[in-house]
Amino acid sequence: MSPIKFVVLTCGFLAACDQTPPIVVEDNLPLDDPRQQALVMSECAIYYAAVSKLEADGLSANGNPTKDCPVEARARAADINPMVSVPSVTPGYPETLYQRMIARGIPADMAADIAKSKAFWDLVAQRDSAYANF
Protein backbone atom coordinates (compact mmCIF):
# COMPACT_ATOMS: atom_id res chain seq x y z
CA MET A 1 0.00 0.00 0.00
CA SER A 2 1.36 3.43 -0.88
CA PRO A 3 2.18 5.81 1.99
CA ILE A 4 -0.37 8.35 0.74
CA LYS A 5 -3.16 5.78 0.61
CA PHE A 6 -2.23 4.62 4.13
CA VAL A 7 -2.39 8.19 5.48
CA VAL A 8 -5.76 8.81 3.80
CA LEU A 9 -7.19 5.56 5.19
CA THR A 10 -5.79 6.28 8.66
CA CYS A 11 -7.27 9.78 8.69
CA GLY A 12 -10.63 8.42 7.58
CA PHE A 13 -10.54 5.81 10.32
CA LEU A 14 -9.64 8.35 13.00
CA ALA A 15 -12.36 10.71 11.84
CA ALA A 16 -14.89 7.91 12.19
CA CYS A 17 -13.82 7.21 15.78
CA ASP A 18 -15.52 9.16 18.53
CA GLN A 19 -12.84 11.35 20.05
CA THR A 20 -15.11 13.33 22.37
CA PRO A 21 -13.26 13.81 25.66
CA PRO A 22 -15.06 12.57 28.76
CA ILE A 23 -16.88 14.88 31.13
CA VAL A 24 -14.60 15.98 33.94
CA VAL A 25 -13.94 13.33 36.54
CA GLU A 26 -11.89 14.81 39.33
CA ASP A 27 -9.34 12.34 40.61
CA ASN A 28 -9.53 13.67 44.15
CA LEU A 29 -13.29 13.21 44.44
CA PRO A 30 -15.01 9.81 44.52
CA LEU A 31 -17.36 9.22 41.58
CA ASP A 32 -20.39 9.01 43.88
CA ASP A 33 -19.46 12.19 45.76
CA PRO A 34 -22.27 14.79 45.39
CA ARG A 35 -19.63 17.45 44.61
CA GLN A 36 -18.38 15.36 41.67
CA GLN A 37 -21.94 14.96 40.40
CA ALA A 38 -22.59 18.70 40.80
CA LEU A 39 -19.49 19.52 38.74
CA VAL A 40 -20.63 17.21 35.94
CA MET A 41 -24.12 18.75 35.98
CA SER A 42 -22.71 22.29 35.80
CA GLU A 43 -20.35 21.46 32.96
CA CYS A 44 -23.09 19.66 31.05
CA ALA A 45 -25.46 22.60 31.56
CA ILE A 46 -22.89 24.75 29.74
CA TYR A 47 -22.78 22.27 26.85
CA TYR A 48 -26.58 22.11 26.57
CA ALA A 49 -26.79 25.92 26.62
CA ALA A 50 -24.11 26.16 23.92
CA VAL A 51 -25.91 23.65 21.68
CA SER A 52 -29.21 25.52 22.15
CA LYS A 53 -27.55 28.81 21.25
CA LEU A 54 -25.91 27.30 18.18
CA GLU A 55 -29.24 25.84 17.04
CA ALA A 56 -30.99 29.18 17.59
CA ASP A 57 -28.36 30.79 15.36
CA GLY A 58 -28.86 28.12 12.69
CA LEU A 59 -25.45 26.57 13.40
CA SER A 60 -24.28 23.25 14.76
CA ALA A 61 -21.41 21.98 16.86
CA ASN A 62 -18.43 20.25 15.28
CA GLY A 63 -19.11 17.15 17.38
CA ASN A 64 -21.42 16.10 20.18
CA PRO A 65 -20.75 18.40 23.15
CA THR A 66 -23.48 16.81 25.28
CA LYS A 67 -22.24 13.23 24.83
CA ASP A 68 -22.45 11.34 28.15
CA CYS A 69 -24.19 14.29 29.84
CA PRO A 70 -27.15 13.59 32.11
CA VAL A 71 -30.36 14.73 30.43
CA GLU A 72 -31.31 16.51 33.67
CA ALA A 73 -28.53 19.02 32.99
CA ARG A 74 -30.54 20.33 30.03
CA ALA A 75 -33.06 21.91 32.41
CA ARG A 76 -30.37 23.60 34.48
CA ALA A 77 -29.83 27.30 33.77
CA ALA A 78 -26.40 28.29 32.47
CA ASP A 79 -25.70 31.90 31.52
CA ILE A 80 -23.09 31.50 28.79
CA ASN A 81 -23.22 35.11 27.58
CA PRO A 82 -19.88 36.91 27.92
CA MET A 83 -19.58 39.27 30.87
CA VAL A 84 -18.03 42.71 30.58
CA SER A 85 -15.16 42.26 33.02
CA VAL A 86 -13.68 38.81 33.44
CA PRO A 87 -10.33 37.30 34.29
CA SER A 88 -8.36 35.78 31.45
CA VAL A 89 -8.31 32.00 31.09
CA THR A 90 -5.43 30.84 33.23
CA PRO A 91 -3.41 27.63 33.23
CA GLY A 92 -4.94 24.78 35.20
CA TYR A 93 -8.63 24.01 35.36
CA PRO A 94 -9.88 27.11 33.44
CA GLU A 95 -7.59 26.25 30.50
CA THR A 96 -8.54 22.55 30.71
CA LEU A 97 -12.25 23.41 30.65
CA TYR A 98 -11.78 25.82 27.73
CA GLN A 99 -9.83 23.23 25.72
CA ARG A 100 -12.38 20.52 26.55
CA MET A 101 -15.20 22.71 25.19
CA ILE A 102 -13.37 23.01 21.88
CA ALA A 103 -12.50 19.30 21.83
CA ARG A 104 -16.17 18.42 22.42
CA GLY A 105 -17.19 20.43 19.33
CA ILE A 106 -17.98 23.92 20.58
CA PRO A 107 -16.68 26.37 17.92
CA ALA A 108 -13.58 28.25 19.11
CA ASP A 109 -15.22 31.69 18.94
CA MET A 110 -18.16 30.50 21.03
CA ALA A 111 -15.82 28.76 23.51
CA ALA A 112 -13.93 32.05 23.88
CA ASP A 113 -17.21 33.82 24.69
CA ILE A 114 -18.28 31.08 27.11
CA ALA A 115 -14.90 31.40 28.85
CA LYS A 116 -16.00 34.96 29.68
CA SER A 117 -19.37 33.88 31.03
CA LYS A 118 -20.85 33.63 34.49
CA ALA A 119 -21.53 29.90 33.99
CA PHE A 120 -17.87 29.23 33.16
CA TRP A 121 -16.45 31.12 36.13
CA ASP A 122 -19.14 29.79 38.48
CA LEU A 123 -18.04 26.27 37.50
CA VAL A 124 -14.39 27.17 38.12
CA ALA A 125 -15.33 28.53 41.56
CA GLN A 126 -17.53 25.49 42.27
CA ARG A 127 -14.61 23.19 41.46
CA ASP A 128 -12.21 25.21 43.63
CA SER A 129 -14.73 25.10 46.47
CA ALA A 130 -15.15 21.33 46.11
CA TYR A 131 -11.39 20.89 46.51
CA ALA A 132 -11.20 23.30 49.42
CA ASN A 133 -13.73 21.18 51.31
CA PHE A 134 -12.15 17.81 50.51
Coordinates of N, CA and C in Angstrom, one line a residue:
M1 N 0.9 -1.2 0.0 CA 0.0 0.0 0.0 C 0.9 1.2 0.0
S2 N 0.5 2.2 -0.8 CA 1.4 3.4 -0.9 C 1.2 4.2 0.4
P3 N 2.3 5.0 0.8 CA 2.2 5.8 2.0 C 1.0 6.8 2.0
I4 N 0.7 7.4 0.8 CA -0.4 8.3 0.7 C -1.7 7.7 1.0
K5 N -1.9 6.5 0.4 CA -3.2 5.8 0.6 C -3.3 5.4 2.1
F6 N -2.2 5.0 2.7 CA -2.2 4.6 4.1 C -2.6 5.8 5.0
V7 N -2.1 7.0 4.7 CA -2.4 8.2 5.5 C -3.9 8.6 5.3
V8 N -4.4 8.5 4.1 CA -5.8 8.8 3.8 C -6.7 7.8 4.5
L9 N -6.4 6.5 4.5 CA -7.2 5.6 5.2 C -7.1 5.8 6.7
T10 N -5.9 6.1 7.2 CA -5.8 6.3 8.7 C -6.6 7.5 9.1
C11 N -6.5 8.6 8.3 CA -7.3 9.8 8.7 C -8.8 9.5 8.7
G12 N -9.2 8.8 7.7 CA -10.6 8.4 7.6 C -11.1 7.6 8.8
F13 N -10.2 6.6 9.2 CA -10.5 5.8 10.3 C -10.6 6.6 11.6
L14 N -9.6 7.5 11.8 CA -9.6 8.3 13.0 C -10.8 9.3 13.0
A15 N -11.2 9.8 11.9 CA -12.4 10.7 11.8 C -13.6 10.0 12.2
A16 N -13.7 8.7 11.9 CA -14.9 7.9 12.2 C -15.0 7.5 13.7
C17 N -13.9 7.5 14.3 CA -13.8 7.2 15.8 C -14.3 8.4 16.6
D18 N -15.0 8.1 17.6 CA -15.5 9.2 18.5 C -14.4 9.6 19.4
Q19 N -14.0 10.8 19.3 CA -12.8 11.4 20.1 C -13.3 12.4 21.1
T20 N -14.6 12.4 21.4 CA -15.1 13.3 22.4 C -14.5 13.1 23.7
P21 N -13.8 14.1 24.3 CA -13.3 13.8 25.7 C -14.3 13.6 26.7
P22 N -14.1 12.8 27.7 CA -15.1 12.6 28.8 C -15.4 13.8 29.6
I23 N -16.5 13.8 30.2 CA -16.9 14.9 31.1 C -15.9 14.8 32.3
V24 N -15.6 15.9 32.9 CA -14.6 16.0 33.9 C -14.9 14.9 35.0
V25 N -13.9 14.2 35.4 CA -13.9 13.3 36.5 C -12.7 13.7 37.4
E26 N -13.0 14.3 38.5 CA -11.9 14.8 39.3 C -11.3 13.7 40.1
D27 N -10.0 13.5 40.0 CA -9.3 12.3 40.6 C -9.4 12.4 42.1
N28 N -9.5 13.5 42.7 CA -9.5 13.7 44.1 C -10.9 13.5 44.8
L29 N -11.9 13.4 43.9 CA -13.3 13.2 44.4 C -13.8 11.9 44.0
P30 N -14.4 11.1 44.9 CA -15.0 9.8 44.5 C -16.1 10.0 43.5
L31 N -16.3 9.1 42.6 CA -17.4 9.2 41.6 C -18.8 9.4 42.2
D32 N -19.1 8.9 43.3 CA -20.4 9.0 43.9 C -20.5 10.2 44.8
D33 N -19.5 11.0 44.9 CA -19.5 12.2 45.8 C -20.4 13.2 45.1
P34 N -21.3 13.8 45.9 CA -22.3 14.8 45.4 C -21.6 16.0 44.7
R35 N -20.4 16.3 45.2 CA -19.6 17.4 44.6 C -19.2 17.1 43.2
Q36 N -18.8 15.8 43.0 CA -18.4 15.4 41.7 C -19.6 15.4 40.7
Q37 N -20.7 15.0 41.2 CA -21.9 15.0 40.4 C -22.4 16.4 40.1
A38 N -22.2 17.3 41.0 CA -22.6 18.7 40.8 C -21.7 19.3 39.7
L39 N -20.4 19.0 39.7 CA -19.5 19.5 38.7 C -19.9 19.0 37.3
V40 N -20.2 17.8 37.2 CA -20.6 17.2 35.9 C -21.9 17.9 35.5
M41 N -22.9 18.1 36.4 CA -24.1 18.7 36.0 C -23.9 20.2 35.5
S42 N -23.0 20.9 36.2 CA -22.7 22.3 35.8 C -22.0 22.4 34.5
E43 N -21.0 21.5 34.2 CA -20.3 21.5 33.0 C -21.3 21.1 31.8
C44 N -22.1 20.1 32.1 CA -23.1 19.7 31.0 C -24.1 20.8 30.8
A45 N -24.5 21.5 31.8 CA -25.5 22.6 31.6 C -24.9 23.6 30.6
I46 N -23.6 23.8 30.7 CA -22.9 24.7 29.7 C -23.0 24.2 28.3
Y47 N -22.7 22.9 28.2 CA -22.8 22.3 26.8 C -24.2 22.3 26.3
Y48 N -25.2 22.0 27.1 CA -26.6 22.1 26.6 C -26.9 23.5 26.2
A49 N -26.5 24.5 27.0 CA -26.8 25.9 26.6 C -26.1 26.3 25.3
A50 N -24.9 25.8 25.1 CA -24.1 26.2 23.9 C -24.8 25.6 22.7
V51 N -25.2 24.3 22.8 CA -25.9 23.6 21.7 C -27.2 24.4 21.4
S52 N -28.0 24.8 22.4 CA -29.2 25.5 22.1 C -28.9 26.8 21.4
K53 N -27.9 27.5 21.9 CA -27.6 28.8 21.2 C -27.1 28.6 19.8
L54 N -26.3 27.6 19.5 CA -25.9 27.3 18.2 C -27.1 27.0 17.3
E55 N -28.0 26.2 17.8 CA -29.2 25.8 17.0 C -30.1 27.1 16.8
A56 N -30.2 27.9 17.8 CA -31.0 29.2 17.6 C -30.4 30.1 16.5
D57 N -29.1 30.0 16.4 CA -28.4 30.8 15.4 C -28.3 30.1 14.0
G58 N -28.9 28.9 13.9 CA -28.9 28.1 12.7 C -27.5 27.4 12.4
L59 N -26.8 27.2 13.5 CA -25.4 26.6 13.4 C -25.5 25.2 14.1
S60 N -24.4 24.5 14.0 CA -24.3 23.3 14.8 C -22.9 23.1 15.3
A61 N -22.7 22.3 16.3 CA -21.4 22.0 16.9 C -20.6 21.1 15.9
N62 N -19.3 21.1 16.1 CA -18.4 20.2 15.3 C -18.4 18.8 15.8
G63 N -19.1 18.5 16.8 CA -19.1 17.2 17.4 C -20.4 17.0 18.2
N64 N -20.3 16.3 19.3 CA -21.4 16.1 20.2 C -21.1 16.6 21.6
P65 N -21.2 17.9 21.8 CA -20.8 18.4 23.2 C -21.5 17.8 24.3
T66 N -22.7 17.3 24.1 CA -23.5 16.8 25.3 C -23.3 15.3 25.5
K67 N -22.4 14.7 24.7 CA -22.2 13.2 24.8 C -21.9 12.9 26.3
D68 N -22.6 11.9 26.8 CA -22.5 11.3 28.1 C -22.9 12.3 29.2
C69 N -23.6 13.4 28.8 CA -24.2 14.3 29.8 C -25.5 13.8 30.3
P70 N -25.8 13.9 31.6 CA -27.1 13.6 32.1 C -28.2 14.5 31.5
V71 N -29.3 13.9 31.1 CA -30.4 14.7 30.4 C -30.9 15.8 31.4
E72 N -30.8 15.5 32.7 CA -31.3 16.5 33.7 C -30.6 17.8 33.6
A73 N -29.3 17.8 33.1 CA -28.5 19.0 33.0 C -29.1 20.0 32.0
R74 N -29.9 19.5 31.0 CA -30.5 20.3 30.0 C -31.4 21.4 30.7
A75 N -32.1 21.0 31.8 CA -33.1 21.9 32.4 C -32.4 22.9 33.3
R76 N -31.1 22.7 33.6 CA -30.4 23.6 34.5 C -30.0 24.9 33.8
A77 N -30.2 26.0 34.4 CA -29.8 27.3 33.8 C -28.3 27.5 33.7
A78 N -27.8 28.0 32.6 CA -26.4 28.3 32.5 C -26.3 29.5 31.6
D79 N -25.9 30.6 32.2 CA -25.7 31.9 31.5 C -24.3 31.9 30.8
I80 N -24.3 31.6 29.5 CA -23.1 31.5 28.8 C -22.8 32.8 28.0
N81 N -23.5 33.8 28.2 CA -23.2 35.1 27.6 C -22.0 35.7 28.2
P82 N -21.1 36.3 27.4 CA -19.9 36.9 27.9 C -20.2 38.1 28.8
M83 N -19.4 38.2 29.9 CA -19.6 39.3 30.9 C -18.6 40.4 30.4
V84 N -18.8 41.6 31.0 CA -18.0 42.7 30.6 C -16.6 42.6 31.1
S85 N -16.5 42.3 32.4 CA -15.2 42.3 33.0 C -14.9 40.9 33.6
V86 N -14.0 40.2 33.0 CA -13.7 38.8 33.4 C -12.2 38.6 33.5
P87 N -11.8 37.6 34.3 CA -10.3 37.3 34.3 C -10.0 36.5 33.0
S88 N -8.7 36.6 32.6 CA -8.4 35.8 31.4 C -8.3 34.3 31.8
V89 N -8.4 33.4 30.8 CA -8.3 32.0 31.1 C -6.9 31.7 31.5
T90 N -6.7 31.1 32.6 CA -5.4 30.8 33.2 C -5.1 29.4 33.1
P91 N -3.8 29.0 33.2 CA -3.4 27.6 33.2 C -4.1 26.9 34.4
G92 N -4.3 25.6 34.2 CA -4.9 24.8 35.2 C -6.3 24.5 34.7
Y93 N -7.3 24.4 35.7 CA -8.6 24.0 35.4 C -9.3 24.9 34.3
P94 N -9.2 26.3 34.5 CA -9.9 27.1 33.4 C -9.4 26.8 32.0
E95 N -8.1 26.6 31.8 CA -7.6 26.3 30.5 C -8.1 24.9 30.1
T96 N -8.1 23.9 31.0 CA -8.5 22.6 30.7 C -10.0 22.6 30.3
L97 N -10.8 23.3 31.0 CA -12.2 23.4 30.6 C -12.4 24.1 29.3
Y98 N -11.7 25.1 29.0 CA -11.8 25.8 27.7 C -11.4 24.9 26.6
Q99 N -10.3 24.2 26.8 CA -9.8 23.2 25.7 C -10.8 22.1 25.5
R100 N -11.4 21.6 26.6 CA -12.4 20.5 26.5 C -13.6 21.0 25.8
M101 N -14.1 22.2 26.0 CA -15.2 22.7 25.2 C -14.9 22.6 23.7
I102 N -13.7 23.1 23.3 CA -13.4 23.0 21.9 C -13.3 21.6 21.4
A103 N -12.7 20.7 22.2 CA -12.5 19.3 21.8 C -13.9 18.6 21.7
R104 N -14.8 19.0 22.5 CA -16.2 18.4 22.4 C -17.0 19.0 21.3
G105 N -16.5 19.9 20.5 CA -17.2 20.4 19.3 C -17.7 21.8 19.4
I106 N -17.5 22.5 20.5 CA -18.0 23.9 20.6 C -17.0 24.7 19.7
P107 N -17.6 25.5 18.8 CA -16.7 26.4 17.9 C -15.8 27.3 18.8
A108 N -14.6 27.5 18.3 CA -13.6 28.3 19.1 C -14.1 29.7 19.5
D109 N -14.8 30.3 18.6 CA -15.2 31.7 18.9 C -16.3 31.6 20.0
M110 N -17.2 30.6 20.0 CA -18.2 30.5 21.0 C -17.5 30.1 22.3
A111 N -16.5 29.2 22.3 CA -15.8 28.8 23.5 C -15.1 30.0 24.2
A112 N -14.6 30.8 23.3 CA -13.9 32.0 23.9 C -15.0 32.9 24.6
D113 N -16.2 33.1 24.0 CA -17.2 33.8 24.7 C -17.7 33.1 26.0
I114 N -17.8 31.8 25.9 CA -18.3 31.1 27.1 C -17.2 31.2 28.2
A115 N -16.0 31.3 27.8 CA -14.9 31.4 28.8 C -14.9 32.8 29.5
K116 N -15.8 33.6 29.1 CA -16.0 35.0 29.7 C -17.4 35.0 30.4
S117 N -18.0 33.9 30.5 CA -19.4 33.9 31.0 C -19.4 33.6 32.5
K118 N -20.6 33.9 33.1 CA -20.9 33.6 34.5 C -20.9 32.1 34.7
A119 N -21.5 31.4 33.8 CA -21.5 29.9 34.0 C -20.1 29.3 34.1
F120 N -19.2 29.7 33.2 CA -17.9 29.2 33.2 C -17.2 29.5 34.5
W121 N -17.2 30.8 34.9 CA -16.5 31.1 36.1 C -17.1 30.6 37.4
D122 N -18.5 30.4 37.4 CA -19.1 29.8 38.5 C -18.7 28.3 38.6
L123 N -18.5 27.7 37.5 CA -18.0 26.3 37.5 C -16.6 26.2 38.0
V124 N -15.8 27.1 37.6 CA -14.4 27.2 38.1 C -14.4 27.4 39.6
A125 N -15.2 28.3 40.1 CA -15.3 28.5 41.6 C -15.9 27.3 42.3
Q126 N -16.9 26.7 41.7 CA -17.5 25.5 42.3 C -16.5 24.4 42.4
R127 N -15.7 24.2 41.4 CA -14.6 23.2 41.5 C -13.6 23.5 42.5
D128 N -13.2 24.8 42.6 CA -12.2 25.2 43.6 C -12.8 25.0 45.0
S129 N -14.1 25.3 45.2 CA -14.7 25.1 46.5 C -14.8 23.6 46.8
A130 N -15.1 22.8 45.9 CA -15.1 21.3 46.1 C -13.8 20.8 46.6
Y131 N -12.7 21.3 46.1 CA -11.4 20.9 46.5 C -11.1 21.5 47.9
A132 N -11.5 22.7 48.1 CA -11.2 23.3 49.4 C -11.9 22.5 50.6
N133 N -13.0 21.9 50.3 CA -13.7 21.2 51.3 C -13.5 19.7 51.3
F134 N -12.4 19.2 50.6 CA -12.2 17.8 50.5 C -11.0 17.4 51.5

